CSV table of C-alpha atoms in Angstrom, one decimal:
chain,number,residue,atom,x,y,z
N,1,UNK,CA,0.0,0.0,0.0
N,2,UNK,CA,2.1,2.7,-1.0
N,3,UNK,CA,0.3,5.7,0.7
N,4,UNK,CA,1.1,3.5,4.1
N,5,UNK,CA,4.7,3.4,3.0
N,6,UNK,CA,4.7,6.9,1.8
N,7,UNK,CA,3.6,7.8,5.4
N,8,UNK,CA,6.1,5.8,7.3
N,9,UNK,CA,8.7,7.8,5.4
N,10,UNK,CA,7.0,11.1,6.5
N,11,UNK,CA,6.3,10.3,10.0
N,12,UNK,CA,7.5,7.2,11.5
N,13,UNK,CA,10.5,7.6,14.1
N,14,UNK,CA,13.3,4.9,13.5
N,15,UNK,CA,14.9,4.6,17.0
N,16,UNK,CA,17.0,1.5,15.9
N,17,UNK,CA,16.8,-1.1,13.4
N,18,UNK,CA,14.3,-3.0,14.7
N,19,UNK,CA,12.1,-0.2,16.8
N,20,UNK,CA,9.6,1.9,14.6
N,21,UNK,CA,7.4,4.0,15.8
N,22,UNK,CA,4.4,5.3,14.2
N,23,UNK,CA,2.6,6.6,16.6
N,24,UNK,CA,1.3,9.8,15.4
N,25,UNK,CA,-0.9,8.1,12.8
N,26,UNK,CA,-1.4,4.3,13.3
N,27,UNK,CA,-1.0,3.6,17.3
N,28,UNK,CA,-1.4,6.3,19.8
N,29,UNK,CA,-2.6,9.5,17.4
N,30,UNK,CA,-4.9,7.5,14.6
N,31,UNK,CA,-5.7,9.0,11.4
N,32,UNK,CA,-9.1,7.7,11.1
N,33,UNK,CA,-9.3,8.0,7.4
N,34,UNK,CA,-6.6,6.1,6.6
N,35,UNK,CA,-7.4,3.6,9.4
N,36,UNK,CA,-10.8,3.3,7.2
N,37,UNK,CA,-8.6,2.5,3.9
N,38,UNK,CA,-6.3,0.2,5.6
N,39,UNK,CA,-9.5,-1.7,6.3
N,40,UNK,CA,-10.7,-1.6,2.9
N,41,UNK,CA,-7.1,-2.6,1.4
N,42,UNK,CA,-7.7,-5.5,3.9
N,43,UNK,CA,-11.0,-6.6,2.3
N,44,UNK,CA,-9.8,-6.5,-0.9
N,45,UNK,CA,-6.9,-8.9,-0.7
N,46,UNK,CA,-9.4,-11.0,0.9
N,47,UNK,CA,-11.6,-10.6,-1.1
N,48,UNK,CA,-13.8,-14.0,-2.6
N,49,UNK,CA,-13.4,-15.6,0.9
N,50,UNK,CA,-16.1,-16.1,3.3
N,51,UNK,CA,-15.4,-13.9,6.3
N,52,UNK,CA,-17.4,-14.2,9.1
N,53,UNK,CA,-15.3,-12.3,11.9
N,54,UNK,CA,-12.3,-10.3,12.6
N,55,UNK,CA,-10.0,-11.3,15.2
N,56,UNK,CA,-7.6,-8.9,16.9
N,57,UNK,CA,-5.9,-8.2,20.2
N,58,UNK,CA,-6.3,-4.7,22.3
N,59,UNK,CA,-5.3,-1.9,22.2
N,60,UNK,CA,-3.4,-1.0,19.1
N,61,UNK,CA,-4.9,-4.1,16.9
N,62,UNK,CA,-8.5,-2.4,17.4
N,63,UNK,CA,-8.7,0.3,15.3
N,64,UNK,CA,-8.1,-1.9,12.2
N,65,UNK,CA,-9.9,-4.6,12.9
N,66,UNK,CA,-13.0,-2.2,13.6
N,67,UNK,CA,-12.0,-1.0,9.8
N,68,UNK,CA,-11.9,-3.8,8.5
N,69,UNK,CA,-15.2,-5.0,9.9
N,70,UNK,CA,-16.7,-1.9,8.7
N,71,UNK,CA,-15.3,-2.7,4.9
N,72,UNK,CA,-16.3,-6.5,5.6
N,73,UNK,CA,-19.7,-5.5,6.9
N,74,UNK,CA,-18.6,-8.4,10.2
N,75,UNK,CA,-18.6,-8.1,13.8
N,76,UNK,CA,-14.6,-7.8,15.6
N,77,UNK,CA,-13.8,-9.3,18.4
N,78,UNK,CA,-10.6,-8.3,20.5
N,79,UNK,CA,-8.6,-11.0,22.7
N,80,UNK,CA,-7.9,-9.4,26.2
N,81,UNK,CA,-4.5,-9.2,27.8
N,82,UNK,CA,-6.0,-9.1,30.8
N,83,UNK,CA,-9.0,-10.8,32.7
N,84,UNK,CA,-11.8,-8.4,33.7
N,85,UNK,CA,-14.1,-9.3,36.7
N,86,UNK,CA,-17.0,-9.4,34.6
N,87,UNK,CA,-15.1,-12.2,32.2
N,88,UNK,CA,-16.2,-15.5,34.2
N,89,UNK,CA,-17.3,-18.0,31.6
N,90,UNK,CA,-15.1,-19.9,29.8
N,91,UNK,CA,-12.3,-18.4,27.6
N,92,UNK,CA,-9.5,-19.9,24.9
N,93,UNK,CA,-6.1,-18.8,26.2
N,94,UNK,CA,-2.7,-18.5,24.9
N,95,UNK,CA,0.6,-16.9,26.2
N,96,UNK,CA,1.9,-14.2,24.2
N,97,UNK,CA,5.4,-12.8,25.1
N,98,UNK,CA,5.9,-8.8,24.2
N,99,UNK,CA,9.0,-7.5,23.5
N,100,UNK,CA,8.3,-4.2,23.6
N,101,UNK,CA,6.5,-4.2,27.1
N,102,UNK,CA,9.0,-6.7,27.9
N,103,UNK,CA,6.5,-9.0,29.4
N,104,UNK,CA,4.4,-12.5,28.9
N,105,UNK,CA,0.8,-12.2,29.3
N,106,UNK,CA,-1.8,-14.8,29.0
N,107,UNK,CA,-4.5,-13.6,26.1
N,108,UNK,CA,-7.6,-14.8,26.2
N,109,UNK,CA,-10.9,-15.2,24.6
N,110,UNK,CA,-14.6,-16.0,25.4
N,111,UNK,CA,-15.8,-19.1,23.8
N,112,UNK,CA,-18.7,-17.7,23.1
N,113,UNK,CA,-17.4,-15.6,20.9
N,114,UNK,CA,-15.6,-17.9,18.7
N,115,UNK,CA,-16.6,-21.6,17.7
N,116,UNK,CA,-16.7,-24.1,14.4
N,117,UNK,CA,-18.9,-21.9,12.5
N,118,UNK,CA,-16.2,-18.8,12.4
N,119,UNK,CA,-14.8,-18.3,9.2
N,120,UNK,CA,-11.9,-15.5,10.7
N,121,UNK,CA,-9.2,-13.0,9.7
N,122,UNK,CA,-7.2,-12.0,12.1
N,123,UNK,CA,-6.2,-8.3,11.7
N,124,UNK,CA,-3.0,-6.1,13.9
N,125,UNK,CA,-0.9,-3.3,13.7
N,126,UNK,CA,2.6,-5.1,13.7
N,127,UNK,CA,3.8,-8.6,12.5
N,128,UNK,CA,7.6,-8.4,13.7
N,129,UNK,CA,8.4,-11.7,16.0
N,130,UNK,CA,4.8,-13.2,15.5
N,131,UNK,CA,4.2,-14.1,19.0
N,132,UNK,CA,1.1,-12.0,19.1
N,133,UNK,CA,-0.5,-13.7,16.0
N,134,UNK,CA,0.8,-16.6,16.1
N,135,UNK,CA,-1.2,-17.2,20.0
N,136,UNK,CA,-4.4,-15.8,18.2
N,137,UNK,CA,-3.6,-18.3,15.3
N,138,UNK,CA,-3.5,-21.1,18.0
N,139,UNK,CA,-6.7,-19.8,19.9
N,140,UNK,CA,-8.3,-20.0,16.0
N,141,UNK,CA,-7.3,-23.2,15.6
N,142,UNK,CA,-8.3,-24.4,19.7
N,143,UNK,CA,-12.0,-22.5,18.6
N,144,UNK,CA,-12.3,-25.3,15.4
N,145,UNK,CA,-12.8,-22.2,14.0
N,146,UNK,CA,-11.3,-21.8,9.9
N,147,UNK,CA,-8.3,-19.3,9.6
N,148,UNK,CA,-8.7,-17.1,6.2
N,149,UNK,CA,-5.8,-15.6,7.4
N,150,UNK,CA,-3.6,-12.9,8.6
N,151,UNK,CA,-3.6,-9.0,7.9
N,152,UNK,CA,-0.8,-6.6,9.3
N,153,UNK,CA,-0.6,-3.2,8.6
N,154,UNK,CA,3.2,-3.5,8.9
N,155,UNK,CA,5.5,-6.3,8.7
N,156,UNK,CA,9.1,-6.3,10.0
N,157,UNK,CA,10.4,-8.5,7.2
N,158,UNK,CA,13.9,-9.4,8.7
N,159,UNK,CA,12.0,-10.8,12.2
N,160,UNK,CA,11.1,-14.2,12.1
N,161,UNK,CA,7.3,-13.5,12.5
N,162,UNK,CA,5.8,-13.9,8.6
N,163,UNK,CA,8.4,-17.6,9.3
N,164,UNK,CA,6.5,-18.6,12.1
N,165,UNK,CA,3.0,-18.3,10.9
N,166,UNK,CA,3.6,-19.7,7.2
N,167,UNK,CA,5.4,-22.9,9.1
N,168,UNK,CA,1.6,-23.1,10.2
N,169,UNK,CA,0.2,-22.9,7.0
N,170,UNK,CA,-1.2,-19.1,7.3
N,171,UNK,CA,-1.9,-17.1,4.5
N,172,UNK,CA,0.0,-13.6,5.4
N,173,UNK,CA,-0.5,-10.0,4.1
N,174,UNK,CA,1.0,-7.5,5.0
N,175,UNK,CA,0.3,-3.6,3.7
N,176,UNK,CA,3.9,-2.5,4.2
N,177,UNK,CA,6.7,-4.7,4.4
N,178,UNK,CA,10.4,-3.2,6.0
N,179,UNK,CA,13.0,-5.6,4.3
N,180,UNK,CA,15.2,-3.1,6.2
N,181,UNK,CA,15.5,0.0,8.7
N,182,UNK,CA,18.2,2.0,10.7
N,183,UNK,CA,17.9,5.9,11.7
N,184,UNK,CA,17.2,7.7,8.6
N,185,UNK,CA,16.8,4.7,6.4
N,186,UNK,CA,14.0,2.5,5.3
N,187,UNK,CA,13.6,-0.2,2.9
N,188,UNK,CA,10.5,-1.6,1.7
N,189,UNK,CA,9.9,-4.6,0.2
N,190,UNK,CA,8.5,-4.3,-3.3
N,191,UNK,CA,4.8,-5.9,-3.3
N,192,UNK,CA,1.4,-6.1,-5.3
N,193,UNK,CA,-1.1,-4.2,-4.2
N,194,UNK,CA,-4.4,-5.7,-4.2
N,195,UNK,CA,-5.4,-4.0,-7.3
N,196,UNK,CA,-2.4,-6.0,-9.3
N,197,UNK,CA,-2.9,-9.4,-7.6
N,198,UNK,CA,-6.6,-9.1,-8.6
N,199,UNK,CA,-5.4,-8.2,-12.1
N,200,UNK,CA,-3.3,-11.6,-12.0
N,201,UNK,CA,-6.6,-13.4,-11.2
G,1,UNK,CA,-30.2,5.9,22.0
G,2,UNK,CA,-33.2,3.5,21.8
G,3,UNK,CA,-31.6,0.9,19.6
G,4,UNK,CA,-28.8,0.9,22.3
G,5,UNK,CA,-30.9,0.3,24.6
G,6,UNK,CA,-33.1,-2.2,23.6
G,7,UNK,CA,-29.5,-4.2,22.5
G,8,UNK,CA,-28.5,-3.6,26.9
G,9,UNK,CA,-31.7,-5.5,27.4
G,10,UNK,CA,-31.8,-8.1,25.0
G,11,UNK,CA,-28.2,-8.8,24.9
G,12,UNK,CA,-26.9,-6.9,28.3
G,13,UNK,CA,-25.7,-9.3,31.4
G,14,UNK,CA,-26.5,-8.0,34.4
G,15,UNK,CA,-24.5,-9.5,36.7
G,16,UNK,CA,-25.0,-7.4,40.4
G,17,UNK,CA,-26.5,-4.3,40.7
G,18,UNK,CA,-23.6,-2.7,40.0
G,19,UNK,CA,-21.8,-4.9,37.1
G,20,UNK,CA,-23.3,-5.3,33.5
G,21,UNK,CA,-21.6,-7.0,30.7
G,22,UNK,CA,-22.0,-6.1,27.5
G,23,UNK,CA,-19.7,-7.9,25.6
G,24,UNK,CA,-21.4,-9.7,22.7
G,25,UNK,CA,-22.0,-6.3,21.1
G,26,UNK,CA,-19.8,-3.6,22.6
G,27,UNK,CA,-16.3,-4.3,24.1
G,28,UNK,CA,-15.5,-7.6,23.6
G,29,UNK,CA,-17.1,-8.9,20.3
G,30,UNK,CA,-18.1,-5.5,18.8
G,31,UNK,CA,-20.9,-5.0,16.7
G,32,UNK,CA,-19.2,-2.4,13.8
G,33,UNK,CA,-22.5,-1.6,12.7
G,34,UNK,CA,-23.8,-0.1,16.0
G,35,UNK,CA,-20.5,1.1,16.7
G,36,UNK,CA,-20.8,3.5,13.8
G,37,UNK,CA,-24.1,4.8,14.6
G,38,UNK,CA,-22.9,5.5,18.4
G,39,UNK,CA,-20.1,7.1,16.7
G,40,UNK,CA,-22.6,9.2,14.8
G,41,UNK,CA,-25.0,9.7,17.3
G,42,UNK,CA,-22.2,11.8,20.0
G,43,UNK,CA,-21.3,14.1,16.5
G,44,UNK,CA,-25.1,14.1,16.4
G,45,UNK,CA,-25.2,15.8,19.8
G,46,UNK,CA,-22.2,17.9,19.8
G,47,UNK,CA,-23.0,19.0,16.0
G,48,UNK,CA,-22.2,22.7,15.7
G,49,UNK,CA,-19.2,22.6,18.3
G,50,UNK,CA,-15.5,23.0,17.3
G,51,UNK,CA,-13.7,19.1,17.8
G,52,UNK,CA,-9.9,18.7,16.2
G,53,UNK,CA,-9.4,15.6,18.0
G,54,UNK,CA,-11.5,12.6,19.8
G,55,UNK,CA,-9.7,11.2,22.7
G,56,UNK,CA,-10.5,7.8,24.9
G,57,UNK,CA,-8.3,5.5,27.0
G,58,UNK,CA,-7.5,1.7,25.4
G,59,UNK,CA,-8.8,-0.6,25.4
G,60,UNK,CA,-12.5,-0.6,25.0
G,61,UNK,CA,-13.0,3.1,24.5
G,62,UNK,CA,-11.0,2.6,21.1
G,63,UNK,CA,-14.0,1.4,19.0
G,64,UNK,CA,-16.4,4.2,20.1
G,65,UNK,CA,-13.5,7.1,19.1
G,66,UNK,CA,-12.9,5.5,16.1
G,67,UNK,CA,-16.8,5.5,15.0
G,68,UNK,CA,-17.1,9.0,16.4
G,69,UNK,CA,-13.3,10.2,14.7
G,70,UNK,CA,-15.0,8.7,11.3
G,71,UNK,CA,-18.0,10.6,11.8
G,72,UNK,CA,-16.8,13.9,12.4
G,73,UNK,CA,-13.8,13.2,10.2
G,74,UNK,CA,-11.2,14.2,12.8
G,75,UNK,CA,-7.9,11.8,14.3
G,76,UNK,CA,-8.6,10.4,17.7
G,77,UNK,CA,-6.4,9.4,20.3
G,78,UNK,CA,-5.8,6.9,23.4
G,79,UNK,CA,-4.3,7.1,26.2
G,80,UNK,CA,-2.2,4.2,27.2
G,81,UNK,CA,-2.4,2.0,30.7
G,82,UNK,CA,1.0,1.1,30.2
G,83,UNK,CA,4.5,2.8,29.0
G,84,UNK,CA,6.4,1.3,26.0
G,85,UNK,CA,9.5,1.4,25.2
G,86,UNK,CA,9.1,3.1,22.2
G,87,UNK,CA,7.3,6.0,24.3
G,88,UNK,CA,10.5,8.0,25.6
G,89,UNK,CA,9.4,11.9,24.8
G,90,UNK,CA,7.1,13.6,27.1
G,91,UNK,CA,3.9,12.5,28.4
G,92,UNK,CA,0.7,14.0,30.2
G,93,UNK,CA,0.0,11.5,33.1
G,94,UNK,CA,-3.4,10.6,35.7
G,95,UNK,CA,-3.6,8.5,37.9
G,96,UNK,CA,-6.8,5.8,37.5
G,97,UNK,CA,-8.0,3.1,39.4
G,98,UNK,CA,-9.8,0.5,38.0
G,99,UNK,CA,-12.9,-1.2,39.9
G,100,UNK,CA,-13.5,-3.9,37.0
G,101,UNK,CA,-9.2,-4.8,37.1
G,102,UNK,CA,-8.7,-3.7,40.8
G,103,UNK,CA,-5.6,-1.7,40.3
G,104,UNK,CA,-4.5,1.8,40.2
G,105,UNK,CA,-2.8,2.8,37.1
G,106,UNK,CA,-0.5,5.7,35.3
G,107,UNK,CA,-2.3,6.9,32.3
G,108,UNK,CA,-1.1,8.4,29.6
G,109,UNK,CA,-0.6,10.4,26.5
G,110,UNK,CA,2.4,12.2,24.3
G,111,UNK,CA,2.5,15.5,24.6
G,112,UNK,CA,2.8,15.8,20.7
G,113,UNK,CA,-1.1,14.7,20.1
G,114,UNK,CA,-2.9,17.0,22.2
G,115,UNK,CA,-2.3,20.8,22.7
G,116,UNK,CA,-4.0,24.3,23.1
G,117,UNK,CA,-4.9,23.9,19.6
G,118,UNK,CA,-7.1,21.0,20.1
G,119,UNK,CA,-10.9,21.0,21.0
G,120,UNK,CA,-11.7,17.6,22.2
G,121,UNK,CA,-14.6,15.0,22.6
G,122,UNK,CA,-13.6,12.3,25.2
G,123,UNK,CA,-15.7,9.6,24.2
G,124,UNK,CA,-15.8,6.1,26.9
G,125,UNK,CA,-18.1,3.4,26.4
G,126,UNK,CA,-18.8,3.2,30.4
G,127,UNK,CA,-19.6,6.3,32.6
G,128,UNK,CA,-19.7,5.3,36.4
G,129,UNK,CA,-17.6,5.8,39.0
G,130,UNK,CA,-15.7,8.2,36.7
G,131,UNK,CA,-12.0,7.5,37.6
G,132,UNK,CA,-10.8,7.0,33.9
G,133,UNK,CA,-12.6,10.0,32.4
G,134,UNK,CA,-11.8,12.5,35.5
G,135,UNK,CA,-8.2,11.7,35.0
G,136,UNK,CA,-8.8,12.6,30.6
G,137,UNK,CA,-10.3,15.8,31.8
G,138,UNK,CA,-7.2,16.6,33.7
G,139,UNK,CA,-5.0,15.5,31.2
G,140,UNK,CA,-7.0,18.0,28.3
G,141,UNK,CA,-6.8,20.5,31.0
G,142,UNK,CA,-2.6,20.0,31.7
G,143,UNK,CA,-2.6,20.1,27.7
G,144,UNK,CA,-4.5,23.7,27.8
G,145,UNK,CA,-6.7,22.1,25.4
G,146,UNK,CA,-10.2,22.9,25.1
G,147,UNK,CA,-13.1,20.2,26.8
G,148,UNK,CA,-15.8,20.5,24.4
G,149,UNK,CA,-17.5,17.5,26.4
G,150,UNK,CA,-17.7,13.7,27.3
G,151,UNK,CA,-19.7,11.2,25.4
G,152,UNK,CA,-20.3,7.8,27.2
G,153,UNK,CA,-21.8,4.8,25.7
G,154,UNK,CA,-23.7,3.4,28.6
G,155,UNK,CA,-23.9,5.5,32.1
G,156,UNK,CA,-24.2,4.0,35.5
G,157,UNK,CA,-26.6,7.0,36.6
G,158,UNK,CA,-26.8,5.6,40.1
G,159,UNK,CA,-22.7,5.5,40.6
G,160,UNK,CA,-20.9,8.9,41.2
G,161,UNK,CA,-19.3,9.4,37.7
G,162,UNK,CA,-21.4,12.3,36.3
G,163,UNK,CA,-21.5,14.4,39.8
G,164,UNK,CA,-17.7,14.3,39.6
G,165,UNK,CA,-17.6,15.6,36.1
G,166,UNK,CA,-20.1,18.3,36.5
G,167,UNK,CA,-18.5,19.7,39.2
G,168,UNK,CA,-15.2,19.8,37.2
G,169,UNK,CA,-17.7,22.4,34.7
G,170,UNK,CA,-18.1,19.3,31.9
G,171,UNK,CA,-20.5,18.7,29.3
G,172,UNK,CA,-21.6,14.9,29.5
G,173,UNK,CA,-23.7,13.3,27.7
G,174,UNK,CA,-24.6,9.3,27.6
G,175,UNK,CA,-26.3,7.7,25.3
G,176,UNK,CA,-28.0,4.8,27.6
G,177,UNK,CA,-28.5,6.2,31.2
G,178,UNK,CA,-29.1,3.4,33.9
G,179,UNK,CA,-30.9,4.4,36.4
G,180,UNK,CA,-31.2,1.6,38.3
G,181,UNK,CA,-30.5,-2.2,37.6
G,182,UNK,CA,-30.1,-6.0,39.5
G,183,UNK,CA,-30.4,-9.7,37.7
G,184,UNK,CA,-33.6,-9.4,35.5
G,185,UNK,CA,-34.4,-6.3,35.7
G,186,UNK,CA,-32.7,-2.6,34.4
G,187,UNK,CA,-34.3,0.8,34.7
G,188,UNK,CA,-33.5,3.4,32.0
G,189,UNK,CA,-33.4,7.1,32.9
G,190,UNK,CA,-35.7,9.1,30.1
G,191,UNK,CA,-34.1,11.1,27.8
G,192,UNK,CA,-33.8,13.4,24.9
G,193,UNK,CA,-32.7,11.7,21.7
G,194,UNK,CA,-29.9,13.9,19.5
G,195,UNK,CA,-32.6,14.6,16.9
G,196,UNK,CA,-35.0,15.9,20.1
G,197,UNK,CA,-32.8,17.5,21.2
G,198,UNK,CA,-32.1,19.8,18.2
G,199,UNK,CA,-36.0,20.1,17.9
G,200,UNK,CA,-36.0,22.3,20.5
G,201,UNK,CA,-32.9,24.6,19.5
């Protein structure tokens, strides 16, 4: 998505070759419009497959998966880092290890809101080391739900994340993939956009 | 919002008189749908006001500022519970505590999204005890930004939430007031619809 790229060039904040931060438009500040066509850039790769839910995981996954059940016309659902007192029933669970909070959580969903009948992307800001998605991919799979597959807004291409969730079988898109970043430089990965692999078709 | 609240009492869970779960439609599984006509029901209500900027606290606020950032075609943003590492430059901080988590925590948000420039909406989906959104007021107030007003989703009328914001001078508005609930049973207070409202401008 070369507007998204364009944009990272513009704004993002390289801190070292593996930190990016893009918070004045994707994660802390969100541009609500381009949230909105990063949903509907979504859609379209996916586009043909039965989608019955999107599947993220709070905070920063929620904004796009909220666009792209707006451009999917489906309900989202966001796994929770944390248990609430109101969340008694029963949940799928999966522990997720985050680099940059430097912590392992347990993430977890309610089985109500997932189950055989799902048909579900999965939707988040980053892909870099994969934990993240790859413990929703295993709550999916725990659910008997069917995987359509995996959306990222960003992909760190030299982490082992995309790896990970291929060895698993996933289909993986991502909008913007880094092959390669230090301060003040950052290479993209050339890619077809949806509009050329649907031109391929 | 009569649709909202007809969803509370088909779908709502009322588990005490004080806790109600609304997480098949609203912060857990989210409904985009409704999401975007609560979105355009708070620009509804605040139509003819100034707003540069929505602004919410993760996680489940996200969905609401998003709908309402897409409606009155603005950026939102969201305070985080947590610091990362990639958040080194300077931050406006409250403390909250959390009666759903039981813990007190920093909030927070960069100093670079919100200024005395910005006129802001802060948009929740629960109004009761009012800990999370009298610590957003005080943050918009450190930022010498301008409070336009609060928009909550559902409002625990009977908890102390809205006295404390009133008596900080705010605006609040809710778009399903409970006035009174227990297992089986929930008590709406009457009010004025966005489009009554403006009837009587």
């Amino acid at each position: 998505m070369k507007k998204l790229e364009e944009r990272i060039r513009q704004e993002g904040e390289i801190l070292s070759d593996t930190v990016l931060k893009v918070d004045s438009f994707l994660n802390h500040q969100v541009d609500t419009a381009l949230a909105l066509e990063i949903g509907r850039e979504f859609a379209s790769i996916f586009e043909g497959k039965t989608i019955t839910k999107v599947l993220t995981i709070e905070a920063s996954g929620i904004q796009f998966a909220m666009a792209t059940g707006i451009a999917l016309n489906v309900p989202f659902v966001y796994a929770k880092k944390k248990k609430a007192i109101t969340q008694a029933e029963k949940v799928y669970t999966a522990p997720v290890h985050s680099f940059t909070r430097q912590e392992t959580y347990q993430v977890s969903i309610s089985q109500k809101y997932l189950g055989p009948d799902d048909k579900v992307l999965i939707v988040d800001d980053f892909l870099a080391t994969g934990a993240a998605l790859v413990g929703l991919v295993q709550i999916v799979k725990e659910a008997g739900a069917e995987l359509v597959g995996v959306g990222c807004v960003i992909e760190k291409g030299f982490q082992e994340g995309r790896g990970l969730l291929e060895q698993m079988g996933v289909d993986v898109h991502s909008l913007a993939r880094i092959a390669k970043m230090a301060p003040g430089e950052i290479h993209f990965t050339e890619q077809q956009s949806a509009e050329r692999l649907k031109e391929k078709v």
